[in-house]
Amino acid sequence: MKRRVFLVSVLILVMSWPAFALTGRKIMEKSDELAEPDTAMSKMIMRIHKGGRMDEKAFTLMMKQYDDDEDKALLEFIRPTKIKLLTHSHEGREDDQWLRLSSGRVKRVASSSKGKPFVNSHFYYEDLTSVNIDDYKYKFLGEGQAVETTCYKVQGIKKNPEHRVYEKVVFYVRKSDYFITRIDFYIDDEFHKYLENYDVKKIDGILTPHRTTMFRADGKGKTELFLVGVKYNIEIPDIRFKKEAIR
């Protein structure tokens, strides 16, 4: 079963079924069947909007998928800090994350910290791990509007919520091409925050958002990610994703 890192975005195949035949599970299965890059390397700008001020950071992101349904990703800041985050996403067990601080010290991200902000942004450590479609039970909710387009809405309820920060999510799947334009996140059954993808273009045949924004549900802040450049299916040595390599 394929998995994907949220920052790389979620892609869904176009389907020919009429609306009455759609189910949430079918939509997610079609998404899982879509061909994806084996590797990706991108450069991004992060802008954090909080309390009337804006902080800007820049980072690179490398991702690699493996045959055993394991994804590995390395996020490395270029400025203003030298922080690195290494993520190993697993199927059937908890993901592993290690944080390299500017001091050079490497520490493991504890399960209790997965719901904490990453570098003071509106993205949590949990948001930087992969998602397995079998972790959720799905329900087709009908249609809704997101990013100025009509979408199918699919609710996902976590089968084992104790292993994740969000026990419920809602996907907004664009009707025109079945690309996910928005994700709503719920904590303790309360609408907590939402992510939206903008300026979606094909790069090497892959639908890629050039701007992604995570908003607080109460409107009191947001974090924007701007794609500066990306390369798919390039050679990335496995050693780049080893814990020892981030020191």
Coordinates of C-alpha atoms in Angstrom, one line a residue:
M1 CA 0.0 0.0 0.0
K2 CA 1.5 3.3 -1.1
R3 CA 2.0 6.1 1.4
R4 CA 2.9 9.8 0.9
V5 CA 4.3 12.8 2.7
F6 CA 1.7 15.5 3.1
L7 CA 4.1 18.2 1.8
V8 CA 4.5 16.4 -1.4
S9 CA 0.7 16.5 -1.6
V10 CA -2.0 13.8 -2.4
L11 CA -2.9 12.9 -6.0
I12 CA -6.1 11.1 -7.1
L13 CA -7.0 9.4 -10.4
V14 CA -9.9 10.6 -12.5
M15 CA -12.8 8.2 -12.2
S16 CA -15.7 7.7 -14.6
W17 CA -18.3 6.5 -12.0
P18 CA -21.4 8.6 -11.6
A19 CA -21.8 10.5 -8.3
F20 CA -24.3 8.0 -6.8
A21 CA -21.7 5.1 -7.1
L22 CA -18.9 7.0 -5.3
T23 CA -17.7 5.9 -1.9
G24 CA -15.0 7.4 0.2
R25 CA -13.0 4.1 0.2
K26 CA -13.2 3.9 -3.7
I27 CA -11.8 7.4 -4.0
M28 CA -8.9 6.7 -1.6
E29 CA -8.1 3.4 -3.4
K30 CA -8.0 5.2 -6.7
S31 CA -5.6 7.7 -5.1
D32 CA -3.4 4.9 -3.9
E33 CA -3.2 3.4 -7.4
L34 CA -1.8 6.5 -8.9
A35 CA 1.8 6.4 -10.0
E36 CA 4.0 8.6 -7.9
P37 CA 7.7 9.6 -8.0
D38 CA 10.1 7.2 -6.3
T39 CA 12.1 10.2 -5.1
A40 CA 11.6 13.9 -4.8
M41 CA 13.9 16.9 -4.0
S42 CA 12.4 20.3 -3.5
K43 CA 13.3 23.8 -2.2
M44 CA 10.6 25.7 -0.3
I45 CA 10.0 29.0 1.4
M46 CA 8.0 29.0 4.7
R47 CA 6.2 32.1 5.9
I48 CA 4.7 31.9 9.4
H49 CA 2.0 34.5 10.2
K50 CA 1.4 35.0 13.9
G51 CA 0.3 37.9 16.1
G52 CA 0.6 40.5 13.3
R53 CA 4.2 39.5 12.3
M54 CA 5.7 37.3 9.6
D55 CA 8.8 35.1 9.9
E56 CA 10.4 33.6 6.8
K57 CA 12.5 30.5 6.6
A58 CA 13.9 28.4 3.7
F59 CA 14.4 24.7 3.6
T60 CA 15.0 21.7 1.3
L61 CA 13.0 18.5 1.4
M62 CA 14.1 15.1 0.2
M63 CA 11.8 12.1 0.0
K64 CA 12.3 8.5 -1.0
Q65 CA 9.8 5.6 -1.2
Y66 CA 10.8 2.0 -0.6
D67 CA 9.3 -1.3 -1.7
D68 CA 8.4 -2.3 1.9
D69 CA 5.9 0.5 2.2
E70 CA 8.3 2.7 4.1
D71 CA 8.9 6.3 3.2
K72 CA 11.9 8.4 4.4
A73 CA 12.1 12.2 4.3
L74 CA 14.7 14.7 5.3
L75 CA 13.8 18.3 5.8
E76 CA 16.8 20.6 6.2
F77 CA 16.6 24.4 6.8
I78 CA 18.9 26.7 4.9
R79 CA 18.0 29.8 6.8
P80 CA 17.8 31.3 9.3
T81 CA 18.6 28.1 11.3
K82 CA 20.3 24.8 10.6
I83 CA 17.6 22.5 12.0
K84 CA 17.0 19.2 10.3
L85 CA 14.1 16.8 10.7
L86 CA 14.4 13.1 9.6
T87 CA 11.2 11.1 9.3
H88 CA 10.9 7.3 8.7
S89 CA 7.3 6.4 8.1
H90 CA 6.3 2.8 8.6
E91 CA 3.2 0.7 7.9
G92 CA 1.5 -0.9 10.8
R93 CA 3.6 0.8 13.5
E94 CA 4.4 4.3 14.8
D95 CA 6.6 6.5 12.6
D96 CA 10.1 7.6 13.8
Q97 CA 11.3 11.2 13.7
W98 CA 14.6 12.7 14.8
L99 CA 15.3 16.4 15.2
R100 CA 18.8 17.9 14.8
L101 CA 19.0 21.2 16.6
S102 CA 21.2 24.1 15.5
S103 CA 23.6 23.1 18.3
G104 CA 24.2 19.8 16.5
R105 CA 22.4 17.7 19.1
V106 CA 20.1 15.0 17.7
K107 CA 17.0 14.0 19.7
R108 CA 14.1 11.6 19.0
V109 CA 10.7 13.2 18.6
A110 CA 8.5 11.6 21.3
S111 CA 5.0 10.4 20.6
S112 CA 3.7 13.0 23.0
S113 CA 5.3 15.8 20.8
K114 CA 3.7 14.8 17.5
G115 CA 1.0 17.3 18.1
K116 CA 3.3 20.2 18.8
P117 CA 4.2 23.0 16.3
F118 CA 7.3 22.4 14.1
V119 CA 9.7 25.4 14.2
N120 CA 6.9 27.5 15.7
S121 CA 4.7 27.1 12.5
H122 CA 1.1 25.9 12.1
F123 CA 2.4 22.5 10.9
Y124 CA 2.8 19.8 13.6
Y125 CA 5.4 17.0 13.5
E126 CA 2.4 14.7 12.7
D127 CA 1.8 16.7 9.5
L128 CA 5.3 15.8 8.2
T129 CA 4.7 12.0 8.3
S130 CA 3.1 9.8 5.7
V131 CA -0.5 8.5 5.6
N132 CA -1.6 5.0 5.0
I133 CA -5.1 4.8 3.6
D134 CA -5.8 1.6 5.6
D135 CA -5.4 3.6 8.9
Y136 CA -8.9 5.2 8.3
K137 CA -12.5 4.3 7.8
Y138 CA -14.0 6.4 5.1
K139 CA -17.4 8.0 4.4
F140 CA -18.5 9.9 1.3
L141 CA -20.1 13.2 2.6
G142 CA -21.3 14.6 -0.7
E143 CA -20.1 17.8 -2.4
G144 CA -18.6 21.0 -1.1
Q145 CA -16.7 24.1 -2.1
A146 CA -12.9 24.5 -1.6
V147 CA -10.4 26.8 -3.2
E148 CA -13.1 28.2 -5.5
T149 CA -14.0 24.8 -7.0
T150 CA -16.6 22.1 -6.5
C151 CA -15.3 19.0 -4.6
Y152 CA -16.3 15.6 -3.4
K153 CA -16.0 15.4 0.4
V154 CA -14.5 12.3 2.1
Q155 CA -14.4 11.9 5.8
G156 CA -11.7 9.7 7.4
I157 CA -12.0 8.4 10.9
K158 CA -8.8 7.0 12.5
K159 CA -9.1 3.3 13.4
N160 CA -6.5 3.7 16.2
P161 CA -6.7 7.4 17.2
E162 CA -4.2 6.8 20.1
H163 CA -1.5 6.5 17.4
R164 CA -2.3 9.9 15.7
V165 CA -2.9 13.5 16.6
Y166 CA -6.0 13.8 14.5
E167 CA -8.8 11.2 15.0
K168 CA -10.8 12.7 12.0
V169 CA -10.0 14.4 8.7
V170 CA -12.1 15.6 5.8
F171 CA -10.7 15.6 2.3
Y172 CA -12.0 17.9 -0.4
V173 CA -11.4 16.2 -3.8
R174 CA -11.7 18.4 -6.9
K175 CA -14.4 17.1 -9.2
S176 CA -12.6 18.2 -12.3
D177 CA -9.5 16.0 -11.8
Y178 CA -9.8 14.4 -8.3
F179 CA -6.9 16.3 -6.9
I180 CA -7.2 17.0 -3.2
T181 CA -7.4 20.8 -2.7
R182 CA -8.2 20.9 1.0
I183 CA -7.9 18.8 4.2
D184 CA -9.8 19.6 7.4
F185 CA -8.2 18.4 10.7
Y186 CA -10.2 17.5 13.8
I187 CA -8.9 17.0 17.4
D188 CA -11.4 15.8 20.0
D189 CA -14.1 16.1 17.4
E190 CA -13.5 19.9 17.1
F191 CA -12.5 21.6 13.9
H192 CA -8.8 22.5 14.6
K193 CA -7.2 23.7 11.3
Y194 CA -7.2 23.1 7.6
L195 CA -4.7 22.9 4.7
E196 CA -5.3 24.2 1.2
N197 CA -3.3 23.7 -2.1
Y198 CA -3.1 26.4 -4.7
D199 CA -1.5 27.0 -8.1
V200 CA -1.5 23.4 -9.0
K201 CA 0.6 22.5 -12.1
K202 CA 1.9 19.4 -13.7
I203 CA 5.6 18.7 -13.3
D204 CA 6.9 15.6 -15.1
G205 CA 3.3 14.5 -15.3
I206 CA 2.7 14.9 -11.5
L207 CA 0.1 17.4 -10.2
T208 CA 2.1 19.7 -7.9
P209 CA 0.9 22.6 -5.7
H210 CA 3.2 25.6 -5.8
R211 CA 1.7 27.1 -2.7
T212 CA 0.3 25.2 0.3
T213 CA -1.2 27.0 3.4
M214 CA -2.1 25.6 6.8
F215 CA -4.7 27.8 8.5
R216 CA -5.9 27.8 12.1
A217 CA -9.6 27.2 12.2
D218 CA -10.2 30.3 14.3
G219 CA -8.4 32.5 11.8
K220 CA -5.7 33.6 14.2
G221 CA -2.7 32.5 12.1
K222 CA -1.4 30.6 9.1
T223 CA 1.8 29.2 7.7
E224 CA 2.4 29.3 3.9
L225 CA 4.8 27.1 1.9
F226 CA 6.0 28.3 -1.5
L227 CA 7.6 25.8 -3.9
V228 CA 10.8 27.3 -5.4
G229 CA 11.8 24.2 -7.4
V230 CA 11.3 20.4 -7.5
K231 CA 12.9 17.5 -9.2
Y232 CA 11.3 14.0 -9.3
N233 CA 12.8 10.6 -9.7
I234 CA 16.4 11.6 -9.2
E235 CA 19.1 9.5 -7.6
I236 CA 19.2 10.1 -3.8
P237 CA 21.6 7.8 -1.8
D238 CA 20.1 5.9 1.1
I239 CA 22.7 7.2 3.4
R240 CA 21.1 10.6 3.3
F241 CA 18.2 9.2 5.3
K242 CA 20.2 7.6 8.1
K243 CA 20.1 9.0 11.6
E244 CA 23.9 9.3 11.7
A245 CA 23.9 11.4 8.6
I246 CA 22.0 14.3 10.1
R247 CA 24.6 15.1 12.7

